[in-house]
mmCIF file with all atom_site columns, C-alpha atoms in Angstrom:
data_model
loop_
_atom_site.group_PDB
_atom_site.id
_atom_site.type_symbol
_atom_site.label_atom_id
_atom_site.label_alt_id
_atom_site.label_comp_id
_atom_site.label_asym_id
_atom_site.label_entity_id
_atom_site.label_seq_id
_atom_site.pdbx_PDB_ins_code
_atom_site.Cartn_x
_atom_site.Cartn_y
_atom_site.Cartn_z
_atom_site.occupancy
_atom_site.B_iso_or_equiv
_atom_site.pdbx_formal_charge
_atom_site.auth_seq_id
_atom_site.auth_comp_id
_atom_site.auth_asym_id
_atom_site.auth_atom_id
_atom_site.pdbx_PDB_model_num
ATOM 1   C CA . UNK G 1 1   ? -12.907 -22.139 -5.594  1.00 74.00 ? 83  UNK G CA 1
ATOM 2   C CA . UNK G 1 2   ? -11.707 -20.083 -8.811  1.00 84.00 ? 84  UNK G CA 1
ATOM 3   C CA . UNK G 1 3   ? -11.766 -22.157 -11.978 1.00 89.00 ? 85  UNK G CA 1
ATOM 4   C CA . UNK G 1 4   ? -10.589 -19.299 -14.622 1.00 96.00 ? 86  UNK G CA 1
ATOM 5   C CA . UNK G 1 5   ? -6.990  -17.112 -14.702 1.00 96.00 ? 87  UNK G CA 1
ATOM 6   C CA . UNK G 1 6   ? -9.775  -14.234 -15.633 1.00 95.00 ? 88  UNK G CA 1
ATOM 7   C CA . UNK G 1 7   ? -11.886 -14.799 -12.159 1.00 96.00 ? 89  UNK G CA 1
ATOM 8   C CA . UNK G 1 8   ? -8.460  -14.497 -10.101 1.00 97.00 ? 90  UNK G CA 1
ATOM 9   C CA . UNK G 1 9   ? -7.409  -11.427 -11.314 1.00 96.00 ? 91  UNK G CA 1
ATOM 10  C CA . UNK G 1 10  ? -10.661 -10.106 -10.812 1.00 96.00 ? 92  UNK G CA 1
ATOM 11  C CA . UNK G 1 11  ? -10.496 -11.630 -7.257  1.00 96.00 ? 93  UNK G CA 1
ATOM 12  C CA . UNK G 1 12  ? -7.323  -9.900  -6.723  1.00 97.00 ? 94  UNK G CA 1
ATOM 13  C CA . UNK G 1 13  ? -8.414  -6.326  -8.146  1.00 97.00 ? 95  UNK G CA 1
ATOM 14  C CA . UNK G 1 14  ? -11.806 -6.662  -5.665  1.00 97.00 ? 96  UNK G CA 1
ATOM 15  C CA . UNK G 1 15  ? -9.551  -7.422  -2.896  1.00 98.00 ? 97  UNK G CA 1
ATOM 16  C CA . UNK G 1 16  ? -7.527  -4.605  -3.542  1.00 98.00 ? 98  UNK G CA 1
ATOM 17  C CA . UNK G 1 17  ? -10.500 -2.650  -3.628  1.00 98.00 ? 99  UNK G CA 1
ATOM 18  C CA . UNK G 1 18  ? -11.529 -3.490  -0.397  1.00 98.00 ? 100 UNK G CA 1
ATOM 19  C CA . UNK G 1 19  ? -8.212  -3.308  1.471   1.00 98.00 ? 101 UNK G CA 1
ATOM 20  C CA . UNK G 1 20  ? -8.195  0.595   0.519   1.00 98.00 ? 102 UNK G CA 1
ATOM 21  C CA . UNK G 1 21  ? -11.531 1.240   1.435   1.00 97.00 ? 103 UNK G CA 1
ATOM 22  C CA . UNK G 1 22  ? -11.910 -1.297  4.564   1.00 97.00 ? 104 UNK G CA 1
ATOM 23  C CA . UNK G 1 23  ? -9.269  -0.665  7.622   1.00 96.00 ? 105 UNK G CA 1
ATOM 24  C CA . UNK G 1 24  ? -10.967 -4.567  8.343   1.00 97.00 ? 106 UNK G CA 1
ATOM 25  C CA . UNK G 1 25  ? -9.954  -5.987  5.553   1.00 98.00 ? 107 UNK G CA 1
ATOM 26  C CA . UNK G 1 26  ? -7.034  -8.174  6.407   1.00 97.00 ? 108 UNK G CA 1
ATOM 27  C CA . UNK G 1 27  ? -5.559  -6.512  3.571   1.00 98.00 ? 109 UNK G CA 1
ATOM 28  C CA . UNK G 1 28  ? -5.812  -3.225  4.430   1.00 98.00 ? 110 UNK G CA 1
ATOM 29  C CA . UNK G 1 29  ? -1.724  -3.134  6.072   1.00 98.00 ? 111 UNK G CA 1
ATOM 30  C CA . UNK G 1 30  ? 0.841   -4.715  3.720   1.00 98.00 ? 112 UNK G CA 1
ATOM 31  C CA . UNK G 1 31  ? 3.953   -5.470  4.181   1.00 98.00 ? 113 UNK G CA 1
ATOM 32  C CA . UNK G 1 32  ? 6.043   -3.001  1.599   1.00 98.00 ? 114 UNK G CA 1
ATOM 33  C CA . UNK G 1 33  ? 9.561   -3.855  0.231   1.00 98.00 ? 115 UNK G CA 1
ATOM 34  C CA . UNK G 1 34  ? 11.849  -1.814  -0.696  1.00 97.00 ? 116 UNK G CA 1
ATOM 35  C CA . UNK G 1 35  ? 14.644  -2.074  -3.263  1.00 96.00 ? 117 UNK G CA 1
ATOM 36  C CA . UNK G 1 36  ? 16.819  -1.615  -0.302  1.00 95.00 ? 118 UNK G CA 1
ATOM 37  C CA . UNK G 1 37  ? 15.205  -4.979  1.330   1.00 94.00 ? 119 UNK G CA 1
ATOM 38  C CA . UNK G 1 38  ? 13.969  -3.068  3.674   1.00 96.00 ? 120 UNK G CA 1
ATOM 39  C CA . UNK G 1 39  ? 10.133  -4.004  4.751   1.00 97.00 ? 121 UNK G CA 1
ATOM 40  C CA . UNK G 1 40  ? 7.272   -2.238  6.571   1.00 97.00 ? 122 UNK G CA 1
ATOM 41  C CA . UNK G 1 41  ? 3.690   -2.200  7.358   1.00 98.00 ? 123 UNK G CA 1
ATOM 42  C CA . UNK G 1 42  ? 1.745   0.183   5.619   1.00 98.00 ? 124 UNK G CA 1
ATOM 43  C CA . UNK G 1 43  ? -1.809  1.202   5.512   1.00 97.00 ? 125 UNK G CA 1
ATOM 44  C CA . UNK G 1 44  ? -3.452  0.826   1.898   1.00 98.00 ? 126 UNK G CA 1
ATOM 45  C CA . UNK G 1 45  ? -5.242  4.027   1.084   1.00 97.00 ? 127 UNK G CA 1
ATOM 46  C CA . UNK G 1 46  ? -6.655  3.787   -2.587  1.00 97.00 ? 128 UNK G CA 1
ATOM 47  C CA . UNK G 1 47  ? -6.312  1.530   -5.336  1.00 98.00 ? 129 UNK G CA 1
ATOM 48  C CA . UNK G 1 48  ? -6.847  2.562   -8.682  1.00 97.00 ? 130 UNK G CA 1
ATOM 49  C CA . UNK G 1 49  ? -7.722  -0.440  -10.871 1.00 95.00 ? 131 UNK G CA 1
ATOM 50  C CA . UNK G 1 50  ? -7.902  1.705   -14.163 1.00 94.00 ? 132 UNK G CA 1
ATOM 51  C CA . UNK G 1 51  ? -4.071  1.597   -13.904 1.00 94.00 ? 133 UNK G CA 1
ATOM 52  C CA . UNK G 1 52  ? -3.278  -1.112  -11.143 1.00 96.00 ? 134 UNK G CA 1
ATOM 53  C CA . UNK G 1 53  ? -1.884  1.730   -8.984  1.00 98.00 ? 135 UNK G CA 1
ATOM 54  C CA . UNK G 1 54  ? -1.672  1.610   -5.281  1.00 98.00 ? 136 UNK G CA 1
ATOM 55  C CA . UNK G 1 55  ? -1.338  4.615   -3.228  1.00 98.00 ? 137 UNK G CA 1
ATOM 56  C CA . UNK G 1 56  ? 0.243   4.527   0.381   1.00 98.00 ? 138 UNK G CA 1
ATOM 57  C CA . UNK G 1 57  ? 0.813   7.880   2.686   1.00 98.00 ? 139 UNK G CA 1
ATOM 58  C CA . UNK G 1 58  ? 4.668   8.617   3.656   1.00 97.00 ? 140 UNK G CA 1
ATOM 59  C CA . UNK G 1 59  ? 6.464   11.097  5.249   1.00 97.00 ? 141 UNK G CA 1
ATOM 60  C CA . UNK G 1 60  ? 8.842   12.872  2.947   1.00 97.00 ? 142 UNK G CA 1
ATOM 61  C CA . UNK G 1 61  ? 11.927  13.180  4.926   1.00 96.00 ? 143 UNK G CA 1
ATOM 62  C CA . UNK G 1 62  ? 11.543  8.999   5.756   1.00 96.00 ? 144 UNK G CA 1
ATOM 63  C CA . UNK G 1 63  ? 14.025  6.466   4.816   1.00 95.00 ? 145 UNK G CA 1
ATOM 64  C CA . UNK G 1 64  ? 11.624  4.712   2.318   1.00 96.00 ? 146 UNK G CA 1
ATOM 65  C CA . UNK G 1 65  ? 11.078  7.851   0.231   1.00 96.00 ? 147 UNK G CA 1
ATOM 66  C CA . UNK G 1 66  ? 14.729  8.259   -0.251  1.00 95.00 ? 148 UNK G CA 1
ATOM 67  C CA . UNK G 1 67  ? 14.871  4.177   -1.310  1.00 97.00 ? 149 UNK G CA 1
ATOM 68  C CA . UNK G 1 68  ? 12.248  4.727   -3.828  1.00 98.00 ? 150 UNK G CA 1
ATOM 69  C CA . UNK G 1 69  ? 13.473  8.062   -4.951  1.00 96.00 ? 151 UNK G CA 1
ATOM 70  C CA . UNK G 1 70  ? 16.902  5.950   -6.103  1.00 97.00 ? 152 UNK G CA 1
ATOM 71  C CA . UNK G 1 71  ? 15.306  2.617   -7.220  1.00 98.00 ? 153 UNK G CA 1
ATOM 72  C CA . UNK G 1 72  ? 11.539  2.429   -7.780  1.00 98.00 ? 154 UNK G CA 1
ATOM 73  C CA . UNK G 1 73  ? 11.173  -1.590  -7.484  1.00 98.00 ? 155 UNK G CA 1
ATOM 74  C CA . UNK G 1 74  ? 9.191   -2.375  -4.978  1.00 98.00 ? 156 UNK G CA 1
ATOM 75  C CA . UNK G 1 75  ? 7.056   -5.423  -3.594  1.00 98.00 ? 157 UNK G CA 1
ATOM 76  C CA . UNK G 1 76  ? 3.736   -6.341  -1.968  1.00 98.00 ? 158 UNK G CA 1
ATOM 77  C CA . UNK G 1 77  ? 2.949   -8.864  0.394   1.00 98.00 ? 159 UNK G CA 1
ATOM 78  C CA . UNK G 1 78  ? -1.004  -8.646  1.312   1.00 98.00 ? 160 UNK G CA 1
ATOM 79  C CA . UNK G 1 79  ? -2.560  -11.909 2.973   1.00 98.00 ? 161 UNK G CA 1
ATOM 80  C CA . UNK G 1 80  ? -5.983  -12.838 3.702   1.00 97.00 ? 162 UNK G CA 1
ATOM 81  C CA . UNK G 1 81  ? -5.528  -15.565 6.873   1.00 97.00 ? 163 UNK G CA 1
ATOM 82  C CA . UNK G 1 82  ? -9.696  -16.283 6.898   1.00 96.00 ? 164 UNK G CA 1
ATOM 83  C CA . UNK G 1 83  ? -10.087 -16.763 2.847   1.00 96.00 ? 165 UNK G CA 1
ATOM 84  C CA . UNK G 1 84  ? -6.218  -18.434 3.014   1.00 97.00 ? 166 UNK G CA 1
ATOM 85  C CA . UNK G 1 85  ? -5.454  -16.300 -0.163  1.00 97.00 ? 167 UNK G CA 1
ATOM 86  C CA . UNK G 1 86  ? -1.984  -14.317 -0.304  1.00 98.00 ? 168 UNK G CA 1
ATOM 87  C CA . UNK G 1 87  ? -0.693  -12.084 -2.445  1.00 98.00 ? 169 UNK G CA 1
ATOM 88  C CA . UNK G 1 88  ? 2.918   -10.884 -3.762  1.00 98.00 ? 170 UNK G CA 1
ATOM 89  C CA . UNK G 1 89  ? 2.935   -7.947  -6.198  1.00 98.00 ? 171 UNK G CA 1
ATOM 90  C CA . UNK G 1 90  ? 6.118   -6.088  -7.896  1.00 98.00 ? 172 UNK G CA 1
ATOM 91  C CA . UNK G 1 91  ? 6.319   -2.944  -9.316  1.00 98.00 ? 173 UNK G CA 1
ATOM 92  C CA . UNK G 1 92  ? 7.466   0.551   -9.914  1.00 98.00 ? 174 UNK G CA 1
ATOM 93  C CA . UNK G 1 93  ? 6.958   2.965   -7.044  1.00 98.00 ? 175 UNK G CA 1
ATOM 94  C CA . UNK G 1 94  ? 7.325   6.646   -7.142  1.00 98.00 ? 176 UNK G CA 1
ATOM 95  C CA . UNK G 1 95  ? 7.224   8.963   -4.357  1.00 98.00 ? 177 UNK G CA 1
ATOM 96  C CA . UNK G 1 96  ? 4.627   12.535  -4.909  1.00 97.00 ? 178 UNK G CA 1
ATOM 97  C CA . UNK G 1 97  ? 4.615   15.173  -2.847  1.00 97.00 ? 179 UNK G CA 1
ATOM 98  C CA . UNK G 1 98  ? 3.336   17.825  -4.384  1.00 97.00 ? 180 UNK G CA 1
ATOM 99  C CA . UNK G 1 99  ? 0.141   18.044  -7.211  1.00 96.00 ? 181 UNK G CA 1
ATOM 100 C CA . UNK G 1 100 ? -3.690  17.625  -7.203  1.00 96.00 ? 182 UNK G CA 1
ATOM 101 C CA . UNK G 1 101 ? -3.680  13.949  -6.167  1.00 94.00 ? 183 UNK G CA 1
ATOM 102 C CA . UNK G 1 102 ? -1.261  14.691  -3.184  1.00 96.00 ? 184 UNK G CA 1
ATOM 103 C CA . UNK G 1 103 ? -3.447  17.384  -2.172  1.00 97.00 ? 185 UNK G CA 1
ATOM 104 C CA . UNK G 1 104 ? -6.463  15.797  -2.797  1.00 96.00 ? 186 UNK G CA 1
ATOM 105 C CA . UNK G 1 105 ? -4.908  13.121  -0.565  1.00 96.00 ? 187 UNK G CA 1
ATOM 106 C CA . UNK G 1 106 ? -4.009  15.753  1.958   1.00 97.00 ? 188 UNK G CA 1
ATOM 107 C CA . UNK G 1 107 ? -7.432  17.516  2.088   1.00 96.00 ? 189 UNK G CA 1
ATOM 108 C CA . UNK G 1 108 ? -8.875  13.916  2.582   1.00 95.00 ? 190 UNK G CA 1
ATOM 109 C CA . UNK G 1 109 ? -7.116  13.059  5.990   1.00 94.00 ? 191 UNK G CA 1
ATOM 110 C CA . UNK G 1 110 ? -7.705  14.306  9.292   1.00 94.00 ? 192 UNK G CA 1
ATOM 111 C CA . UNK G 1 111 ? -5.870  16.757  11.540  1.00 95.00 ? 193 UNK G CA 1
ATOM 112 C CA . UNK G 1 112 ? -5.447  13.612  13.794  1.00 93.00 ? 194 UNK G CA 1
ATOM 113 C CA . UNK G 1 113 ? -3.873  11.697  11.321  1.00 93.00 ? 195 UNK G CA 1
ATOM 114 C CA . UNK G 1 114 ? -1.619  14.812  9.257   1.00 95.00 ? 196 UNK G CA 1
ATOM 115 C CA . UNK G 1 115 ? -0.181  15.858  12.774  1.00 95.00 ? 197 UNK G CA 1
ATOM 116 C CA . UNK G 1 116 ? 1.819   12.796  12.514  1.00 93.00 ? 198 UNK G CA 1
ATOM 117 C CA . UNK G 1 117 ? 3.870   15.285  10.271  1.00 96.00 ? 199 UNK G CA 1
ATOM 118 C CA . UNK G 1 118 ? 4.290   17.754  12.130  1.00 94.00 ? 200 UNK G CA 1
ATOM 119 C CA . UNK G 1 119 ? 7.536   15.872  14.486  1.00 89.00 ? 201 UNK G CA 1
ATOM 120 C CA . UNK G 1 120 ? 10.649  14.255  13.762  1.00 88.00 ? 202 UNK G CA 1
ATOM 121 C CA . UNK G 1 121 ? 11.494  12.650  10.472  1.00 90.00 ? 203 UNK G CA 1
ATOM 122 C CA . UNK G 1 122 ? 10.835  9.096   10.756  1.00 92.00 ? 204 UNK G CA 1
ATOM 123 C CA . UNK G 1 123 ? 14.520  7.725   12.095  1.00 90.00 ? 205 UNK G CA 1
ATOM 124 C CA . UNK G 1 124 ? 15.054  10.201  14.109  1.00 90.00 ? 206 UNK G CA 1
ATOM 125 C CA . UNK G 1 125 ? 17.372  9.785   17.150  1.00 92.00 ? 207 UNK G CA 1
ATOM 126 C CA . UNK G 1 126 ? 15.757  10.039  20.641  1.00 91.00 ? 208 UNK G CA 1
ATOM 127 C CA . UNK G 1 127 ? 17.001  10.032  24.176  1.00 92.00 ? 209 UNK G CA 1
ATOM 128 C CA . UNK G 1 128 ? 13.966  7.826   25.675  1.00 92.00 ? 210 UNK G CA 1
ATOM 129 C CA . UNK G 1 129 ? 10.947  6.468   23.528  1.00 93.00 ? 211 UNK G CA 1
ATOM 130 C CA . UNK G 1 130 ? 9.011   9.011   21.808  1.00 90.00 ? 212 UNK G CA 1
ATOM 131 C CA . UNK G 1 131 ? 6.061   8.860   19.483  1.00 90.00 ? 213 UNK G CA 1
ATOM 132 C CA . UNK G 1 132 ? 8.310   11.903  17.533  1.00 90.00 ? 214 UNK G CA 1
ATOM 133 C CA . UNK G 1 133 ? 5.694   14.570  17.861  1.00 91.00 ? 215 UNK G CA 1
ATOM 134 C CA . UNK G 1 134 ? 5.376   17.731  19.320  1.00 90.00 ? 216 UNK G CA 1
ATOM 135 C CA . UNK G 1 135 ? 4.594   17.384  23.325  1.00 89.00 ? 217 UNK G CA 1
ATOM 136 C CA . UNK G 1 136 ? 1.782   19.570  22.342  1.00 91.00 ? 218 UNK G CA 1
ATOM 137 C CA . UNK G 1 137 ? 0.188   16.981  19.852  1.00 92.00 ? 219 UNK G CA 1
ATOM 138 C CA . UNK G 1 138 ? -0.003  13.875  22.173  1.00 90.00 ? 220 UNK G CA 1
ATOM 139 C CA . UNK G 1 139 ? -3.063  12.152  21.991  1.00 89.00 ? 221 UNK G CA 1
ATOM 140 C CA . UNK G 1 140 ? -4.581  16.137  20.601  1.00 90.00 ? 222 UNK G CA 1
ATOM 141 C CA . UNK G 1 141 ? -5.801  17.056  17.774  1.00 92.00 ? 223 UNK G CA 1
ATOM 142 C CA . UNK G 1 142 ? -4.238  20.345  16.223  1.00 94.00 ? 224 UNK G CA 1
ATOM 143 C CA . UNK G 1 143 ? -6.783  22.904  14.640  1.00 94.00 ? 225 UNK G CA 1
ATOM 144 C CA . UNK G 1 144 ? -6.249  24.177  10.978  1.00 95.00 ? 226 UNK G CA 1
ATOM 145 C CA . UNK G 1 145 ? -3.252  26.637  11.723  1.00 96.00 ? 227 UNK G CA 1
ATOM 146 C CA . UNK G 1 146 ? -1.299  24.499  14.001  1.00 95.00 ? 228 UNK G CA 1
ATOM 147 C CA . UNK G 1 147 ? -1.217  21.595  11.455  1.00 96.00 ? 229 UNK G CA 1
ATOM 148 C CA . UNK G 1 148 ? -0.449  23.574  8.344   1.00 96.00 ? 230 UNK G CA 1
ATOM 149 C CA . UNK G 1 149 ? 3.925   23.158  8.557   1.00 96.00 ? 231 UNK G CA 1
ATOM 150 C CA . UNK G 1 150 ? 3.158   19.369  8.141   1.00 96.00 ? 232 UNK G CA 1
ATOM 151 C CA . UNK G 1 151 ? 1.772   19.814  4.754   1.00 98.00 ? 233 UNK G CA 1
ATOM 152 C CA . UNK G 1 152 ? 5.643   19.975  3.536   1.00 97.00 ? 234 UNK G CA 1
ATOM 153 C CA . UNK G 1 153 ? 6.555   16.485  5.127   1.00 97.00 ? 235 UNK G CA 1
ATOM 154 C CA . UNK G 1 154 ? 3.727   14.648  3.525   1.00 98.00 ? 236 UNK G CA 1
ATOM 155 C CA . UNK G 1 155 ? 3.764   13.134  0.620   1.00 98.00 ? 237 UNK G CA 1
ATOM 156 C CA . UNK G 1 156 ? 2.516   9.470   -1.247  1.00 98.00 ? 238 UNK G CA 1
ATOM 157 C CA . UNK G 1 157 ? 3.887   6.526   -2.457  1.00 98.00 ? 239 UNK G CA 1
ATOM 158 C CA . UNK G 1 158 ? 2.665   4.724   -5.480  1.00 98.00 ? 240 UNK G CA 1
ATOM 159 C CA . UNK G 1 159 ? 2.537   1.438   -6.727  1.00 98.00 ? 241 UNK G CA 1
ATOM 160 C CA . UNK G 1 160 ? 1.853   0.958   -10.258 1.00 98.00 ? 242 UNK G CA 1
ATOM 161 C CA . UNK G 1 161 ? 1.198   -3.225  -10.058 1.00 98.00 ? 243 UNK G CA 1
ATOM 162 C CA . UNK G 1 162 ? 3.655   -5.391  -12.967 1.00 97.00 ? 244 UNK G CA 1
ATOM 163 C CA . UNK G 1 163 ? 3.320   -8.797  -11.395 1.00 98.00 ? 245 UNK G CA 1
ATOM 164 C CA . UNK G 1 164 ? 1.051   -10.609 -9.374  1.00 98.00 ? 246 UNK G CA 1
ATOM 165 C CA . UNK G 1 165 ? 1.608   -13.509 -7.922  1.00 98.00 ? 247 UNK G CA 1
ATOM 166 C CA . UNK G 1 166 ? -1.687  -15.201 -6.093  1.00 98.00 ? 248 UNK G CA 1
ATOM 167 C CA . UNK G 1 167 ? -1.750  -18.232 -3.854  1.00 97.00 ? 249 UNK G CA 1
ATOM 168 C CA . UNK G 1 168 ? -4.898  -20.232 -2.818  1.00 96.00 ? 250 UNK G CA 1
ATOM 169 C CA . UNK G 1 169 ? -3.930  -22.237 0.817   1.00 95.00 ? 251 UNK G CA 1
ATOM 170 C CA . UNK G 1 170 ? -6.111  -25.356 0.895   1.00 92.00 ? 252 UNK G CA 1
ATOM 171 C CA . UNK G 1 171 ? -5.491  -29.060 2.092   1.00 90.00 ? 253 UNK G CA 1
ATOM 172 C CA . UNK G 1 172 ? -6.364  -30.383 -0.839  1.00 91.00 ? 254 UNK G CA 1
ATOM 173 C CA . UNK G 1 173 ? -3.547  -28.908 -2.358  1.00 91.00 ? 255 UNK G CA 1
ATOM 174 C CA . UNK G 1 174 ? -2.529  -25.216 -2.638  1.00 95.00 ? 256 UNK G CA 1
ATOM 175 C CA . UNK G 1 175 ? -3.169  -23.313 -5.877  1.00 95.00 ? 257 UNK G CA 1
ATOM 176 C CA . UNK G 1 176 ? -1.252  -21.053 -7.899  1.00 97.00 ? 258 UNK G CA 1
ATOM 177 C CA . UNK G 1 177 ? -1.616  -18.414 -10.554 1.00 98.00 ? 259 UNK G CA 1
ATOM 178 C CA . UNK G 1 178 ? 0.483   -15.537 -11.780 1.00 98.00 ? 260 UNK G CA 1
ATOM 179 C CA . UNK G 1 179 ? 0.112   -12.551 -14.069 1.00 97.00 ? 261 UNK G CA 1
ATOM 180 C CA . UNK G 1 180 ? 2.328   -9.804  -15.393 1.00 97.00 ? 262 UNK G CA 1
ATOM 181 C CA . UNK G 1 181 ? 1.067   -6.670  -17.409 1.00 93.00 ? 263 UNK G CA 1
ATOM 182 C CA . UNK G 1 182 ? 1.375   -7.127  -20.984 1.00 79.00 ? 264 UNK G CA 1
ATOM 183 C CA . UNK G 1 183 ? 1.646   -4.744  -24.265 1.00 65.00 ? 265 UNK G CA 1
ATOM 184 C CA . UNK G 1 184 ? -0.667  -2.390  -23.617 1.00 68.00 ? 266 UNK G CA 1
ATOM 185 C CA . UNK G 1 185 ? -1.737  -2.520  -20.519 1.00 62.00 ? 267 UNK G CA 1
ATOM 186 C CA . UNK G 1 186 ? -3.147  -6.164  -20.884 1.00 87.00 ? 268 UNK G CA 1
ATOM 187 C CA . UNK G 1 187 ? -2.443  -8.874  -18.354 1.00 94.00 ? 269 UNK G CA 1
ATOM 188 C CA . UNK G 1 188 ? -1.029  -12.237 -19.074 1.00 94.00 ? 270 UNK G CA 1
ATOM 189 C CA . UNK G 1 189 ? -1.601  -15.208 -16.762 1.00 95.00 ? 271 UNK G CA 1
ATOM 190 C CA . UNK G 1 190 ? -0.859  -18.501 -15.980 1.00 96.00 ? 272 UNK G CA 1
ATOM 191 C CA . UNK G 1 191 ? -1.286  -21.500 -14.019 1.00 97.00 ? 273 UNK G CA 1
ATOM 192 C CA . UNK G 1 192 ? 1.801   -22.510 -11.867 1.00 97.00 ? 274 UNK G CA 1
ATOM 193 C CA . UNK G 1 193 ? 2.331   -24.962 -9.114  1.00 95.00 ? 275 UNK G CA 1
ATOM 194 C CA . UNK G 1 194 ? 2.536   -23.838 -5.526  1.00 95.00 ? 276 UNK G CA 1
#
């Protein structure tokens, strides 16, 4: 399947690629860890492959932004079940909130998808279940005004990529490769087994 360290990588950066710009992809929700070994789904919105950065949507007020806020290490799990491939990544996250890429980021969603801002903090305690938003907002879009008090509660989480760590399933034996960033911005691979 991939004979060269150099094809890999570039497998994993195109894959990355698509899992941002696909909701498809079987990439497109990984599984983030926190320092705090804490893990969640999250949907992957961009990738930047000029500086291996991911870029994830939060809420500000949620548990993971705090994690992050106190120790940036974070991991990625991202797996492809039809092509077998998965993926672990490690690196520094950092939460944004405010800026032109988190309001870039803002301007680019939808009032569907920013009114998930406007309830509860992620966490918070309920009484019965409760999607956490306004009665109001169920299943509604809110116009313009309505949805600009969640502006304050969203923010990003980014991933700039350290270590990769790919794995090729296949029964005639699994392969391995990993690769961690080098001096200036370089990446250095190798072969390891499974």
């Amino acid at each position: 399947m991939f004979e060269t360290l150099d094809e890999i990588r570039s497998d994993c950066a195109n894959r990355l690629i698509r899992a941002a710009r696909d909701r498809h992809s079987p990439m497109h929700t990984p599984v983030i860890v926190t320092a705090d070994v804490d893990a969640r789904v999250m949907v992957l919105r961009a990738f930047d492959m000029a500086t291996w950065t991911l870029r994830l949507h939060t809420d500000i007020r949620a548990p993971k932004a705090h994690a992050v806020a106190a120790d940036g290490r974070v991991a990625v799990l991202l797996y492809d079940k039809g092509a077998k491939i998965q993926m672990r990544l490690r690196g520094t996250g950092r939460i944004e909130a405010q800026g032109p890429v988190a309001d870039a980021a803002w301007a680019a969603s939808t009032n569907f998808a920013r009114r998930c801002y406007l309830g509860e903090g992620p966490g918070a305690a309920s009484d019965g279940p409760t999607s956490g938003l306004p009665p109001e907002f169920e299943g509604v879009e809110p116009d313009d005004a309505q949805i600009i008090p969640a502006r304050e509660n969203f923010a990003m989480l980014l991933i700039e990529i350290a270590e990769i760590d790919w794995l090729y399933l296949a029964h005639t034996g699994h392969v391995r490769a990993q690769f961690s960033r080098g001096a200036e911005d370089g990446w250095e691979g190798r072969w390891v087994a499974p």
